[in-house]
mmCIF file of C-alpha atoms in Angstrom:
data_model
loop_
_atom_site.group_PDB
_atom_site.id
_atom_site.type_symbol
_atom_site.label_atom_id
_atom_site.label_comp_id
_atom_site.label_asym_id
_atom_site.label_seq_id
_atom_site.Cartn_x
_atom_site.Cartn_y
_atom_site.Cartn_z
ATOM 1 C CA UNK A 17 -0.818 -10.682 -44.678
ATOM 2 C CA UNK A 18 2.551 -9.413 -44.482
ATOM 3 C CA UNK A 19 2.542 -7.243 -41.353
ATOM 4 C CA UNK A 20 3.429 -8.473 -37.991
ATOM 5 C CA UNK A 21 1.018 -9.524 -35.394
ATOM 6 C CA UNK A 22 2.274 -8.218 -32.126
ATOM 7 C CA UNK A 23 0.600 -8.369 -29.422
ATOM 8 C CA UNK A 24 0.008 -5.083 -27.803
ATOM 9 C CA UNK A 25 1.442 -4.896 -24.318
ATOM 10 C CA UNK A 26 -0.676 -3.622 -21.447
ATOM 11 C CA UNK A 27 0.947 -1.180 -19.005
ATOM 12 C CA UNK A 28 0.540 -4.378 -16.066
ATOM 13 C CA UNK A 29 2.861 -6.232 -18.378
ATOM 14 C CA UNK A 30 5.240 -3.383 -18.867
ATOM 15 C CA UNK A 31 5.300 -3.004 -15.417
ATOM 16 C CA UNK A 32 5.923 -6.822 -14.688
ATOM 17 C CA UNK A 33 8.840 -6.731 -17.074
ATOM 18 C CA UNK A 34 10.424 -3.635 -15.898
ATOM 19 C CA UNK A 35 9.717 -4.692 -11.846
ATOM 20 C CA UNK A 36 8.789 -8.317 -11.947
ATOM 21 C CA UNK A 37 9.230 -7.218 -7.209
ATOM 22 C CA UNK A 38 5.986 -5.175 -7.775
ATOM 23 C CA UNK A 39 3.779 -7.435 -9.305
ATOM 24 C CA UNK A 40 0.278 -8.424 -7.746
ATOM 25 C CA UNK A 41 1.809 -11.910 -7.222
ATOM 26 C CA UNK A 42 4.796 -10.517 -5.499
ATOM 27 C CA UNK A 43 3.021 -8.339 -3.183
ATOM 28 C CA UNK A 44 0.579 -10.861 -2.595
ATOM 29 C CA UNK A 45 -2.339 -9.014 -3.709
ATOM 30 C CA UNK A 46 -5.309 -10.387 -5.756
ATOM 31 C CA UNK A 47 -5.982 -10.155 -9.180
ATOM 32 C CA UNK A 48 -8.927 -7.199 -8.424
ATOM 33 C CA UNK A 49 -5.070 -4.563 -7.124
ATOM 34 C CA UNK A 50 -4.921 -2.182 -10.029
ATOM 35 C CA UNK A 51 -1.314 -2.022 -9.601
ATOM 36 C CA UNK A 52 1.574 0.416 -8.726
ATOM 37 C CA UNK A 53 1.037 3.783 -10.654
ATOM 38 C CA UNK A 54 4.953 4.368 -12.220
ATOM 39 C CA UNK A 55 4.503 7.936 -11.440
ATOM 40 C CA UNK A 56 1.775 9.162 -9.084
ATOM 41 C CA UNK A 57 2.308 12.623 -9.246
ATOM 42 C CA UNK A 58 1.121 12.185 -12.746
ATOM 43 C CA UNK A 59 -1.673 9.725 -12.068
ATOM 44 C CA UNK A 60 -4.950 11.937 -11.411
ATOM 45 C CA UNK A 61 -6.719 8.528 -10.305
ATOM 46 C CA UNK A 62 -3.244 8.256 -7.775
ATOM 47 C CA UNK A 63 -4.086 11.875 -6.496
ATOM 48 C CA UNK A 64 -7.559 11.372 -5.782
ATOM 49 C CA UNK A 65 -7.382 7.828 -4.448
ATOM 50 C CA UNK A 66 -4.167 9.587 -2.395
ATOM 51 C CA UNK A 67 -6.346 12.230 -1.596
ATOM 52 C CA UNK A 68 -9.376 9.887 -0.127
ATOM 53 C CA UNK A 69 -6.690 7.530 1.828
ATOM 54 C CA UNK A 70 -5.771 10.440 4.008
ATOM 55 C CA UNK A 71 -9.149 11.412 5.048
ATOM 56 C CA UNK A 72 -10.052 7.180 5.292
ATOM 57 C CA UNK A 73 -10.606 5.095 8.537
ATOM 58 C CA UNK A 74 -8.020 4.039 10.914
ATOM 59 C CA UNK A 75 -6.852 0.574 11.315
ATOM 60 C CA UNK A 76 -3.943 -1.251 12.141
ATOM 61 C CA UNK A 77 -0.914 -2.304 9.756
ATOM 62 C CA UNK A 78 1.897 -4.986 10.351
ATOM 63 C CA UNK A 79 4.623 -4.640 8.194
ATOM 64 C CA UNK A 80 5.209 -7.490 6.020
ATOM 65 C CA UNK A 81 7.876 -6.334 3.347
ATOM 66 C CA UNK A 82 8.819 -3.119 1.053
ATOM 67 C CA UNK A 83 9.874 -2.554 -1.940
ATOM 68 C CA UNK A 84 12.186 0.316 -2.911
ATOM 69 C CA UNK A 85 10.554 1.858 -6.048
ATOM 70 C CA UNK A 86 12.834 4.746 -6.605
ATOM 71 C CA UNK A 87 15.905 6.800 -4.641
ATOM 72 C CA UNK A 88 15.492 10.693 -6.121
ATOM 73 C CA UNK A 89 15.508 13.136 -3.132
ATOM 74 C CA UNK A 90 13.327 11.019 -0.741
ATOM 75 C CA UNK A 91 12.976 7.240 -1.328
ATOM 76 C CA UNK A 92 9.486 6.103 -2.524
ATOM 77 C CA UNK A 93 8.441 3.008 -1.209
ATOM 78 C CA UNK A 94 5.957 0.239 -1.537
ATOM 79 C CA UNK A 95 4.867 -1.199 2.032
ATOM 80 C CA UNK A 96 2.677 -4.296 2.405
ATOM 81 C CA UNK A 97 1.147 -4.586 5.444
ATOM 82 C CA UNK A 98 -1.683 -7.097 6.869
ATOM 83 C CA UNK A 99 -4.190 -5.001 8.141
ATOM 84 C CA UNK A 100 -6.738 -5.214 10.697
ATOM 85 C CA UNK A 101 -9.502 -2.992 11.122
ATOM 86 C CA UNK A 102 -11.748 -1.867 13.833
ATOM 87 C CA UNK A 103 -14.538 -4.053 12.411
ATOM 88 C CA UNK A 104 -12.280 -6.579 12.025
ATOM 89 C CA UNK A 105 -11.962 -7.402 8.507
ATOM 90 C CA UNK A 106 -7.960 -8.350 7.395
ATOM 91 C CA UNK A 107 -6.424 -7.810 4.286
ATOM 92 C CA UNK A 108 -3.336 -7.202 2.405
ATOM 93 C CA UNK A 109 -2.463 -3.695 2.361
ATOM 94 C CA UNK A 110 -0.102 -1.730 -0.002
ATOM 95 C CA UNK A 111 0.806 1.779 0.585
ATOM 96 C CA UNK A 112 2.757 4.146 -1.960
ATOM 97 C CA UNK A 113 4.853 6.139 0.359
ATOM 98 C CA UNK A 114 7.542 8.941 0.429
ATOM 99 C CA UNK A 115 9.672 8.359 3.471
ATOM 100 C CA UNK A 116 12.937 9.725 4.766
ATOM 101 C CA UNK A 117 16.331 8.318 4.827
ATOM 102 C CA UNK A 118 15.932 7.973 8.712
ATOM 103 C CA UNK A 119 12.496 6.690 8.181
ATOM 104 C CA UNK A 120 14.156 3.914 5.649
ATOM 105 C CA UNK A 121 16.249 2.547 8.149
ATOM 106 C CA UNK A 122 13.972 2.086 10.900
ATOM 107 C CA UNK A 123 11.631 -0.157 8.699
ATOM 108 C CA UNK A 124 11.593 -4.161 9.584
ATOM 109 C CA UNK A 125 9.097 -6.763 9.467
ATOM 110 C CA UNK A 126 6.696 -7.034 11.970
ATOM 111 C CA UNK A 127 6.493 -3.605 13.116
ATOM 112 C CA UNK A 128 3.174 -2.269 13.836
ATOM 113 C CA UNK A 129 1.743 0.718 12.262
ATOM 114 C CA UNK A 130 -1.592 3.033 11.823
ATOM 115 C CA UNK A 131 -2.801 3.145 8.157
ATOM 116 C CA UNK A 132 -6.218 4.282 6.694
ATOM 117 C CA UNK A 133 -7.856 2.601 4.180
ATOM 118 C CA UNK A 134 -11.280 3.138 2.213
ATOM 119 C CA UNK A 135 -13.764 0.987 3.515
ATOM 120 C CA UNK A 136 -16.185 1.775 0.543
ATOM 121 C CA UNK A 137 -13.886 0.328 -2.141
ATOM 122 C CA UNK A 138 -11.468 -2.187 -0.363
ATOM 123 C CA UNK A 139 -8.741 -2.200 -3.326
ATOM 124 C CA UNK A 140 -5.869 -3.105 -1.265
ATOM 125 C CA UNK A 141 -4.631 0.424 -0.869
ATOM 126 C CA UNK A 142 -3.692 2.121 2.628
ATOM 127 C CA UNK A 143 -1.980 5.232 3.631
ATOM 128 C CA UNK A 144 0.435 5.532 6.680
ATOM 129 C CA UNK A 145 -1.797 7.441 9.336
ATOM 130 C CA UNK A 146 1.221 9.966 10.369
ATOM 131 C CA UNK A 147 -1.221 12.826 11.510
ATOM 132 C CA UNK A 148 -3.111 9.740 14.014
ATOM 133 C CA UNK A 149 -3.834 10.933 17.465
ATOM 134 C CA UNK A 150 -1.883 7.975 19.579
ATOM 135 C CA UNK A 151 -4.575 7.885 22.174
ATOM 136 C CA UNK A 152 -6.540 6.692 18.817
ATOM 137 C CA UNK A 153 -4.271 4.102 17.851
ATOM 138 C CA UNK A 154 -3.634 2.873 21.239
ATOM 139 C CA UNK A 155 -7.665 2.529 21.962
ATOM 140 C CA UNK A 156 -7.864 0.717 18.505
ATOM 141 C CA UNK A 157 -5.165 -2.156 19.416
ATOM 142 C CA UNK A 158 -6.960 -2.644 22.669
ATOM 143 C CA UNK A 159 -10.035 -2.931 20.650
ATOM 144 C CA UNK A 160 -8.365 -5.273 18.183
ATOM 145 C CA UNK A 161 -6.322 -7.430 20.895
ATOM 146 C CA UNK A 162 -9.679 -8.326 22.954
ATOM 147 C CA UNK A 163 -11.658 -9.237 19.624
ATOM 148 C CA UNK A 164 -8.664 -11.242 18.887
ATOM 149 C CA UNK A 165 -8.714 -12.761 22.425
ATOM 150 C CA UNK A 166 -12.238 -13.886 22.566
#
């Protein structure tokens, strides 16, 4: 009767308010993204899903936009990228990275890069594929470029 009735704020609407850039709208995600993890060194769910990107299939990103999420030691930084995949199924992907300062600079739009994803769960996640063998990545382009073409 006399106490307030506040409505209890979810961590997504912390996160909007704090970074309104890194919302699903924003990054152009759908409403099934689970969202930016704050801190994902402190995230198990960020490990593991970490974890499972690096050992995921290869496809093909194209850098749409970034958003810096934080400058300590090496910037962290959200990438979305339309991806492509061998099979070829497109989506919006979003990848949580740490890059260098040199790294940084040499991002812009359009650029083409390998990322794996998890086929079994689709959430919008990808990883940069740094460790991908470039005869790999060059055989999955062709493979891309002639589904494209026909």
């Amino acid at each position: 009767m006399f106490g307030s009735k506040k409505k209890k704020l979810s961590l997504d609407d912390v996160m909007a308010q704090l970074r309104p850039d890194l919302t699903r709208e924003s990054l152009g995600v759908g409403p099934d993204f689970p969202g930016v993890a704050p801190n994902p060194l402190l995230s198990g769910a960020a490990r593991k899903r970490n974890a499972e990107l690096r050992a995921g299939e290869l496809a093909l990103g194209v850098l749409v936009d970034w958003r810096e999420v934080s400058s300590d030691g090496s910037p962290r930084v959200v990438l979305m990228l339309d991806v492509e995949t061998a099979e070829g199924i497109t989506f919006r992907g979003i990848a949580d990275e740490d890059l260098t300062i040199t790294e940084l600079t040499r991002l812009a739009a359009g650029q083409t890069m390998p990322v794996r994803y998890r086929p079994a769960v689709l959430d919008h996640y990808v990883a940069l594929a740094r460790d991908a063998d470039p005869a790999r990545v060059q055989q999955l382009s062709e493979e891309i470029a002639r589904r494209t073409q026909a």
